[in-house]
Every structure is written in C-alpha cells, then in structure tokens.
Amino acid sequence: QFMQATDYSVAVARLSGTSATTLNKAEAKRHAEAQQNCLDAFNRADVAQLEMCFDPEVVLFTPWGEYRGRKVMLEYLQQSYFKLKPLPRMEMRMKSMHTLGPAAWYEYNYSIELPSGRIDGRGTGVGRKSGDRWLLLNMHNSKIEPKPPGIK
C-alpha cells in the first residue's frame, strides 16, 4: 500500500514566514487513496485509469530517460512495462508528504518486480489538486545502487 506507514496528519511546508499547520486528515486520506488508485492502475496496466492520474503536462524523469506530457508518459509505460508478461508489480512507500494550498510534493521509495529482476529506487513527486482530484505533475525517480568504491 502506498501510505502503509504514514500518519494522515501531514505537515504543511513553511514558506515566506507562514506558520506550519497540519493537512486536514480527510484531505490527506483522499490524496493517499488517489495515489493508491494510480498505483493499482499501473499494476493492472490500466492505461485509461492512469490517464486520469496525470496532468496533461506531466513530466517523468527515470534513470533511463525523460518523458514530457501525458501521452508520451503513457506510451513509455506501455512500451517499457505493460508489454511484459507477467505484468510488473510496483510497490511504493511514502516517506514524507508536504502541501501548500492545492499543491503537494512527496518523497517515496519504490520497487518494481519485473520478469527479469527487480528495480529498487527512490523518488520525489509533485501533484496538484484539480477540483476534487489530485493529478501528478512531476515524478523524478532514481535507482538505489551501491556507492562506488572510495565514496563515503
């Protein structure tokens, strides 16, 4: 589950001298449910449902490339993941979430089980609220790898 170990009272970022407050628990729960619905759609290769998760101008950064726009991102997912058999399975674990008005950004760890192995990584996502829905604007993912020799 996406928000497996995260409390729904999430701190709002402190900017321009405004005092930090807590995100409404009901709104934090709606955000978590939206993220879980999108994750479930990925795991089913449900392109129509995923399309509703992404802002039209969404940007995805991966260790292998940069994908700009909803159509381009969905094509990448279809070509890279949804043609595999069995389908890949992604899991995400929220590390933190911050909101400021209708915007949210969050850090997470993820893993993707592939027929050929496993990808472990971390990422940062940025979303915006549109009406009563949260839309993904930006995802920046990186693989977790061992440090090179000589690096502390």
mmCIF file with all atom_site columns, C-alpha atoms in Angstrom:
data_model
loop_
_atom_site.group_PDB
_atom_site.id
_atom_site.type_symbol
_atom_site.label_atom_id
_atom_site.label_alt_id
_atom_site.label_comp_id
_atom_site.label_asym_id
_atom_site.label_entity_id
_atom_site.label_seq_id
_atom_site.pdbx_PDB_ins_code
_atom_site.Cartn_x
_atom_site.Cartn_y
_atom_site.Cartn_z
_atom_site.occupancy
_atom_site.B_iso_or_equiv
_atom_site.pdbx_formal_charge
_atom_site.auth_seq_id
_atom_site.auth_comp_id
_atom_site.auth_asym_id
_atom_site.auth_atom_id
_atom_site.pdbx_PDB_model_num
ATOM 1   C CA . GLN A 1 1   ? 0.000   0.000   0.000   1.00 0.00 ? 1   GLN A CA 1
ATOM 2   C CA . PHE A 1 2   ? 1.171   3.478   -0.863  1.00 0.00 ? 2   PHE A CA 1
ATOM 3   C CA . MET A 1 3   ? 0.700   5.102   2.562   1.00 0.00 ? 3   MET A CA 1
ATOM 4   C CA . GLN A 1 4   ? 1.304   1.954   4.560   1.00 0.00 ? 4   GLN A CA 1
ATOM 5   C CA . ALA A 1 5   ? 3.153   3.517   7.487   1.00 0.00 ? 5   ALA A CA 1
ATOM 6   C CA . THR A 1 6   ? 2.354   7.215   7.175   1.00 0.00 ? 6   THR A CA 1
ATOM 7   C CA . ASP A 1 7   ? 0.086   9.133   9.546   1.00 0.00 ? 7   ASP A CA 1
ATOM 8   C CA . TYR A 1 8   ? -2.592  11.147  7.763   1.00 0.00 ? 8   TYR A CA 1
ATOM 9   C CA . SER A 1 9   ? -1.732  14.321  9.653   1.00 0.00 ? 9   SER A CA 1
ATOM 10  C CA . VAL A 1 10  ? 0.980   15.642  7.367   1.00 0.00 ? 10  VAL A CA 1
ATOM 11  C CA . ALA A 1 11  ? 2.901   18.849  7.983   1.00 0.00 ? 11  ALA A CA 1
ATOM 12  C CA . VAL A 1 12  ? 2.434   21.694  5.549   1.00 0.00 ? 12  VAL A CA 1
ATOM 13  C CA . ALA A 1 13  ? 5.657   23.309  4.375   1.00 0.00 ? 13  ALA A CA 1
ATOM 14  C CA . ARG A 1 14  ? 6.691   26.591  5.943   1.00 0.00 ? 14  ARG A CA 1
ATOM 15  C CA . LEU A 1 15  ? 7.194   29.233  3.273   1.00 0.00 ? 15  LEU A CA 1
ATOM 16  C CA . SER A 1 16  ? 7.517   33.002  3.393   1.00 0.00 ? 16  SER A CA 1
ATOM 17  C CA . GLY A 1 17  ? 7.113   33.146  7.151   1.00 0.00 ? 17  GLY A CA 1
ATOM 18  C CA . THR A 1 18  ? 3.768   31.357  7.242   1.00 0.00 ? 18  THR A CA 1
ATOM 19  C CA . SER A 1 19  ? 3.390   29.042  10.173  1.00 0.00 ? 19  SER A CA 1
ATOM 20  C CA . ALA A 1 20  ? 3.284   25.311  9.626   1.00 0.00 ? 20  ALA A CA 1
ATOM 21  C CA . THR A 1 21  ? -0.055  23.629  10.108  1.00 0.00 ? 21  THR A CA 1
ATOM 22  C CA . THR A 1 22  ? -1.393  20.157  9.571   1.00 0.00 ? 22  THR A CA 1
ATOM 23  C CA . LEU A 1 23  ? -3.095  18.917  6.460   1.00 0.00 ? 23  LEU A CA 1
ATOM 24  C CA . ASN A 1 24  ? -6.725  18.082  7.043   1.00 0.00 ? 24  ASN A CA 1
ATOM 25  C CA . LYS A 1 25  ? -6.815  14.344  7.785   1.00 0.00 ? 25  LYS A CA 1
ATOM 26  C CA . ALA A 1 26  ? -9.665  13.779  5.343   1.00 0.00 ? 26  ALA A CA 1
ATOM 27  C CA . GLU A 1 27  ? -7.745  15.557  2.546   1.00 0.00 ? 27  GLU A CA 1
ATOM 28  C CA . ALA A 1 28  ? -4.569  13.612  3.297   1.00 0.00 ? 28  ALA A CA 1
ATOM 29  C CA . LYS A 1 29  ? -6.579  10.412  3.148   1.00 0.00 ? 29  LYS A CA 1
ATOM 30  C CA . ARG A 1 30  ? -8.049  11.447  -0.253  1.00 0.00 ? 30  ARG A CA 1
ATOM 31  C CA . HIS A 1 31  ? -4.530  12.094  -1.548  1.00 0.00 ? 31  HIS A CA 1
ATOM 32  C CA . ALA A 1 32  ? -3.353  8.692   -0.320  1.00 0.00 ? 32  ALA A CA 1
ATOM 33  C CA . GLU A 1 33  ? -6.374  6.987   -1.894  1.00 0.00 ? 33  GLU A CA 1
ATOM 34  C CA . ALA A 1 34  ? -5.708  8.748   -5.214  1.00 0.00 ? 34  ALA A CA 1
ATOM 35  C CA . GLN A 1 35  ? -2.077  7.594   -5.137  1.00 0.00 ? 35  GLN A CA 1
ATOM 36  C CA . GLN A 1 36  ? -3.147  4.039   -4.323  1.00 0.00 ? 36  GLN A CA 1
ATOM 37  C CA . ASN A 1 37  ? -5.680  4.044   -7.186  1.00 0.00 ? 37  ASN A CA 1
ATOM 38  C CA . CYS A 1 38  ? -2.941  5.137   -9.593  1.00 0.00 ? 38  CYS A CA 1
ATOM 39  C CA . LEU A 1 39  ? -0.535  2.510   -8.283  1.00 0.00 ? 39  LEU A CA 1
ATOM 40  C CA . ASP A 1 40  ? -3.222  -0.175  -8.667  1.00 0.00 ? 40  ASP A CA 1
ATOM 41  C CA . ALA A 1 41  ? -3.858  1.042   -12.235 1.00 0.00 ? 41  ALA A CA 1
ATOM 42  C CA . PHE A 1 42  ? -0.138  0.684   -13.025 1.00 0.00 ? 42  PHE A CA 1
ATOM 43  C CA . ASN A 1 43  ? -0.132  -2.845  -11.628 1.00 0.00 ? 43  ASN A CA 1
ATOM 44  C CA . ARG A 1 44  ? -3.130  -3.741  -13.858 1.00 0.00 ? 44  ARG A CA 1
ATOM 45  C CA . ALA A 1 45  ? -1.674  -1.920  -16.894 1.00 0.00 ? 45  ALA A CA 1
ATOM 46  C CA . ASP A 1 46  ? -4.903  0.089   -16.936 1.00 0.00 ? 46  ASP A CA 1
ATOM 47  C CA . VAL A 1 47  ? -3.952  2.933   -19.282 1.00 0.00 ? 47  VAL A CA 1
ATOM 48  C CA . ALA A 1 48  ? -7.395  4.586   -19.187 1.00 0.00 ? 48  ALA A CA 1
ATOM 49  C CA . GLN A 1 49  ? -7.297  4.833   -15.380 1.00 0.00 ? 49  GLN A CA 1
ATOM 50  C CA . LEU A 1 50  ? -3.669  6.006   -15.386 1.00 0.00 ? 50  LEU A CA 1
ATOM 51  C CA . GLU A 1 51  ? -4.519  8.754   -17.837 1.00 0.00 ? 51  GLU A CA 1
ATOM 52  C CA . MET A 1 52  ? -6.830  10.245  -15.198 1.00 0.00 ? 52  MET A CA 1
ATOM 53  C CA . CYS A 1 53  ? -3.908  10.288  -12.718 1.00 0.00 ? 53  CYS A CA 1
ATOM 54  C CA . PHE A 1 54  ? -1.638  12.522  -14.797 1.00 0.00 ? 54  PHE A CA 1
ATOM 55  C CA . ASP A 1 55  ? -1.733  16.220  -15.507 1.00 0.00 ? 55  ASP A CA 1
ATOM 56  C CA . PRO A 1 56  ? -1.626  16.864  -19.290 1.00 0.00 ? 56  PRO A CA 1
ATOM 57  C CA . GLU A 1 57  ? 1.852   18.425  -18.814 1.00 0.00 ? 57  GLU A CA 1
ATOM 58  C CA . VAL A 1 58  ? 3.227   15.678  -16.521 1.00 0.00 ? 58  VAL A CA 1
ATOM 59  C CA . VAL A 1 59  ? 6.984   15.059  -16.601 1.00 0.00 ? 59  VAL A CA 1
ATOM 60  C CA . LEU A 1 60  ? 8.651   11.765  -15.653 1.00 0.00 ? 60  LEU A CA 1
ATOM 61  C CA . PHE A 1 61  ? 12.387  11.501  -15.029 1.00 0.00 ? 61  PHE A CA 1
ATOM 62  C CA . THR A 1 62  ? 13.794  7.972   -14.817 1.00 0.00 ? 62  THR A CA 1
ATOM 63  C CA . PRO A 1 63  ? 17.368  6.664   -14.754 1.00 0.00 ? 63  PRO A CA 1
ATOM 64  C CA . TRP A 1 64  ? 16.864  5.901   -18.477 1.00 0.00 ? 64  TRP A CA 1
ATOM 65  C CA . GLY A 1 65  ? 15.147  8.962   -19.833 1.00 0.00 ? 65  GLY A CA 1
ATOM 66  C CA . GLU A 1 66  ? 12.853  11.960  -19.580 1.00 0.00 ? 66  GLU A CA 1
ATOM 67  C CA . TYR A 1 67  ? 9.220   11.820  -20.704 1.00 0.00 ? 67  TYR A CA 1
ATOM 68  C CA . ARG A 1 68  ? 7.189   15.027  -21.108 1.00 0.00 ? 68  ARG A CA 1
ATOM 69  C CA . GLY A 1 69  ? 3.418   15.087  -21.428 1.00 0.00 ? 69  GLY A CA 1
ATOM 70  C CA . ARG A 1 70  ? 0.647   12.646  -20.562 1.00 0.00 ? 70  ARG A CA 1
ATOM 71  C CA . LYS A 1 71  ? 0.629   10.963  -23.988 1.00 0.00 ? 71  LYS A CA 1
ATOM 72  C CA . VAL A 1 72  ? 4.416   10.484  -24.059 1.00 0.00 ? 72  VAL A CA 1
ATOM 73  C CA . MET A 1 73  ? 4.472   9.166   -20.487 1.00 0.00 ? 73  MET A CA 1
ATOM 74  C CA . LEU A 1 74  ? 1.682   6.662   -21.183 1.00 0.00 ? 74  LEU A CA 1
ATOM 75  C CA . GLU A 1 75  ? 3.466   5.485   -24.355 1.00 0.00 ? 75  GLU A CA 1
ATOM 76  C CA . TYR A 1 76  ? 6.648   4.966   -22.324 1.00 0.00 ? 76  TYR A CA 1
ATOM 77  C CA . LEU A 1 77  ? 4.771   2.910   -19.719 1.00 0.00 ? 77  LEU A CA 1
ATOM 78  C CA . GLN A 1 78  ? 3.045   0.829   -22.403 1.00 0.00 ? 78  GLN A CA 1
ATOM 79  C CA . GLN A 1 79  ? 6.267   0.129   -24.313 1.00 0.00 ? 79  GLN A CA 1
ATOM 80  C CA . SER A 1 80  ? 8.536   -0.424  -21.303 1.00 0.00 ? 80  SER A CA 1
ATOM 81  C CA . TYR A 1 81  ? 6.293   -2.173  -18.778 1.00 0.00 ? 81  TYR A CA 1
ATOM 82  C CA . PHE A 1 82  ? 2.815   -3.116  -19.955 1.00 0.00 ? 82  PHE A CA 1
ATOM 83  C CA . LYS A 1 83  ? 4.031   -5.452  -22.725 1.00 0.00 ? 83  LYS A CA 1
ATOM 84  C CA . LEU A 1 84  ? 5.903   -7.628  -20.221 1.00 0.00 ? 84  LEU A CA 1
ATOM 85  C CA . LYS A 1 85  ? 4.450   -10.961 -19.113 1.00 0.00 ? 85  LYS A CA 1
ATOM 86  C CA . PRO A 1 86  ? 3.784   -11.376 -16.310 1.00 0.00 ? 86  PRO A CA 1
ATOM 87  C CA . LEU A 1 87  ? 2.992   -7.713  -15.734 1.00 0.00 ? 87  LEU A CA 1
ATOM 88  C CA . PRO A 1 88  ? 5.407   -5.829  -13.487 1.00 0.00 ? 88  PRO A CA 1
ATOM 89  C CA . ARG A 1 89  ? 4.316   -5.124  -9.928  1.00 0.00 ? 89  ARG A CA 1
ATOM 90  C CA . MET A 1 90  ? 5.183   -1.787  -8.355  1.00 0.00 ? 90  MET A CA 1
ATOM 91  C CA . GLU A 1 91  ? 5.138   -1.015  -4.657  1.00 0.00 ? 91  GLU A CA 1
ATOM 92  C CA . MET A 1 92  ? 5.657   2.437   -3.165  1.00 0.00 ? 92  MET A CA 1
ATOM 93  C CA . ARG A 1 93  ? 6.241   3.542   0.389   1.00 0.00 ? 93  ARG A CA 1
ATOM 94  C CA . MET A 1 94  ? 5.662   7.191   1.264   1.00 0.00 ? 94  MET A CA 1
ATOM 95  C CA . LYS A 1 95  ? 8.482   8.744   3.277   1.00 0.00 ? 95  LYS A CA 1
ATOM 96  C CA . SER A 1 96  ? 7.015   12.245  3.639   1.00 0.00 ? 96  SER A CA 1
ATOM 97  C CA . MET A 1 97  ? 4.366   14.498  2.151   1.00 0.00 ? 97  MET A CA 1
ATOM 98  C CA . HIS A 1 98  ? 4.051   18.280  2.124   1.00 0.00 ? 98  HIS A CA 1
ATOM 99  C CA . THR A 1 99  ? 1.289   20.532  0.870   1.00 0.00 ? 99  THR A CA 1
ATOM 100 C CA . LEU A 1 100 ? 0.869   24.179  0.129   1.00 0.00 ? 100 LEU A CA 1
ATOM 101 C CA . GLY A 1 101 ? -2.638  25.080  -0.974  1.00 0.00 ? 101 GLY A CA 1
ATOM 102 C CA . PRO A 1 102 ? -3.588  22.924  -3.969  1.00 0.00 ? 102 PRO A CA 1
ATOM 103 C CA . ALA A 1 103 ? -0.026  21.585  -4.442  1.00 0.00 ? 103 ALA A CA 1
ATOM 104 C CA . ALA A 1 104 ? 1.647   18.574  -2.850  1.00 0.00 ? 104 ALA A CA 1
ATOM 105 C CA . TRP A 1 105 ? 5.118   17.121  -3.029  1.00 0.00 ? 105 TRP A CA 1
ATOM 106 C CA . TYR A 1 106 ? 6.260   13.885  -1.521  1.00 0.00 ? 106 TYR A CA 1
ATOM 107 C CA . GLU A 1 107 ? 9.222   11.576  -1.249  1.00 0.00 ? 107 GLU A CA 1
ATOM 108 C CA . TYR A 1 108 ? 8.929   7.810   -1.581  1.00 0.00 ? 108 TYR A CA 1
ATOM 109 C CA . ASN A 1 109 ? 10.818  4.570   -2.053  1.00 0.00 ? 109 ASN A CA 1
ATOM 110 C CA . TYR A 1 110 ? 9.653   2.195   -4.744  1.00 0.00 ? 110 TYR A CA 1
ATOM 111 C CA . SER A 1 111 ? 10.298  -1.264  -6.105  1.00 0.00 ? 111 SER A CA 1
ATOM 112 C CA . ILE A 1 112 ? 9.219   -2.806  -9.392  1.00 0.00 ? 112 ILE A CA 1
ATOM 113 C CA . GLU A 1 113 ? 9.203   -6.590  -9.767  1.00 0.00 ? 113 GLU A CA 1
ATOM 114 C CA . LEU A 1 114 ? 9.922   -7.459  -13.386 1.00 0.00 ? 114 LEU A CA 1
ATOM 115 C CA . PRO A 1 115 ? 10.050  -10.872 -15.081 1.00 0.00 ? 115 PRO A CA 1
ATOM 116 C CA . SER A 1 116 ? 13.819  -10.271 -15.423 1.00 0.00 ? 116 SER A CA 1
ATOM 117 C CA . GLY A 1 117 ? 14.550  -8.921  -11.924 1.00 0.00 ? 117 GLY A CA 1
ATOM 118 C CA . ARG A 1 118 ? 13.789  -6.089  -9.547  1.00 0.00 ? 118 ARG A CA 1
ATOM 119 C CA . ILE A 1 119 ? 14.308  -2.325  -9.594  1.00 0.00 ? 119 ILE A CA 1
ATOM 120 C CA . ASP A 1 120 ? 14.641  -0.546  -6.247  1.00 0.00 ? 120 ASP A CA 1
ATOM 121 C CA . GLY A 1 121 ? 14.614  3.210   -6.162  1.00 0.00 ? 121 GLY A CA 1
ATOM 122 C CA . ARG A 1 122 ? 13.552  6.452   -4.577  1.00 0.00 ? 122 ARG A CA 1
ATOM 123 C CA . GLY A 1 123 ? 11.691  9.394   -5.936  1.00 0.00 ? 123 GLY A CA 1
ATOM 124 C CA . THR A 1 124 ? 10.026  12.720  -5.497  1.00 0.00 ? 124 THR A CA 1
ATOM 125 C CA . GLY A 1 125 ? 6.583   13.505  -6.848  1.00 0.00 ? 125 GLY A CA 1
ATOM 126 C CA . VAL A 1 126 ? 4.738   16.775  -7.294  1.00 0.00 ? 126 VAL A CA 1
ATOM 127 C CA . GLY A 1 127 ? 0.994   16.966  -7.733  1.00 0.00 ? 127 GLY A CA 1
ATOM 128 C CA . ARG A 1 128 ? -1.798  19.482  -7.898  1.00 0.00 ? 128 ARG A CA 1
ATOM 129 C CA . LYS A 1 129 ? -5.401  19.377  -6.909  1.00 0.00 ? 129 LYS A CA 1
ATOM 130 C CA . SER A 1 130 ? -7.873  19.910  -9.728  1.00 0.00 ? 130 SER A CA 1
ATOM 131 C CA . GLY A 1 131 ? -11.449 20.043  -8.454  1.00 0.00 ? 131 GLY A CA 1
ATOM 132 C CA . ASP A 1 132 ? -11.685 17.056  -6.132  1.00 0.00 ? 132 ASP A CA 1
ATOM 133 C CA . ARG A 1 133 ? -8.875  15.072  -7.850  1.00 0.00 ? 133 ARG A CA 1
ATOM 134 C CA . TRP A 1 134 ? -5.113  15.021  -7.344  1.00 0.00 ? 134 TRP A CA 1
ATOM 135 C CA . LEU A 1 135 ? -3.080  14.992  -10.596 1.00 0.00 ? 135 LEU A CA 1
ATOM 136 C CA . LEU A 1 136 ? 0.567   14.050  -10.906 1.00 0.00 ? 136 LEU A CA 1
ATOM 137 C CA . LEU A 1 137 ? 2.674   16.884  -12.372 1.00 0.00 ? 137 LEU A CA 1
ATOM 138 C CA . ASN A 1 138 ? 6.211   15.554  -11.943 1.00 0.00 ? 138 ASN A CA 1
ATOM 139 C CA . MET A 1 139 ? 7.950   12.345  -10.888 1.00 0.00 ? 139 MET A CA 1
ATOM 140 C CA . HIS A 1 140 ? 11.697  12.106  -10.505 1.00 0.00 ? 140 HIS A CA 1
ATOM 141 C CA . ASN A 1 141 ? 12.884  8.529   -9.925  1.00 0.00 ? 141 ASN A CA 1
ATOM 142 C CA . SER A 1 142 ? 16.376  7.205   -9.316  1.00 0.00 ? 142 SER A CA 1
ATOM 143 C CA . LYS A 1 143 ? 17.685  3.703   -8.742  1.00 0.00 ? 143 LYS A CA 1
ATOM 144 C CA . ILE A 1 144 ? 19.158  2.759   -5.392  1.00 0.00 ? 144 ILE A CA 1
ATOM 145 C CA . GLU A 1 145 ? 22.630  1.413   -6.095  1.00 0.00 ? 145 GLU A CA 1
ATOM 146 C CA . PRO A 1 146 ? 25.718  0.694   -4.022  1.00 0.00 ? 146 PRO A CA 1
ATOM 147 C CA . LYS A 1 147 ? 28.177  3.546   -3.646  1.00 0.00 ? 147 LYS A CA 1
ATOM 148 C CA . PRO A 1 148 ? 31.202  3.406   -5.963  1.00 0.00 ? 148 PRO A CA 1
ATOM 149 C CA . PRO A 1 149 ? 34.458  2.335   -4.315  1.00 0.00 ? 149 PRO A CA 1
ATOM 150 C CA . GLY A 1 150 ? 36.139  5.186   -2.432  1.00 0.00 ? 150 GLY A CA 1
ATOM 151 C CA . ILE A 1 151 ? 32.934  7.171   -1.829  1.00 0.00 ? 151 ILE A CA 1
ATOM 152 C CA . LYS A 1 152 ? 31.909  7.538   1.811   1.00 0.00 ? 152 LYS A CA 1
#
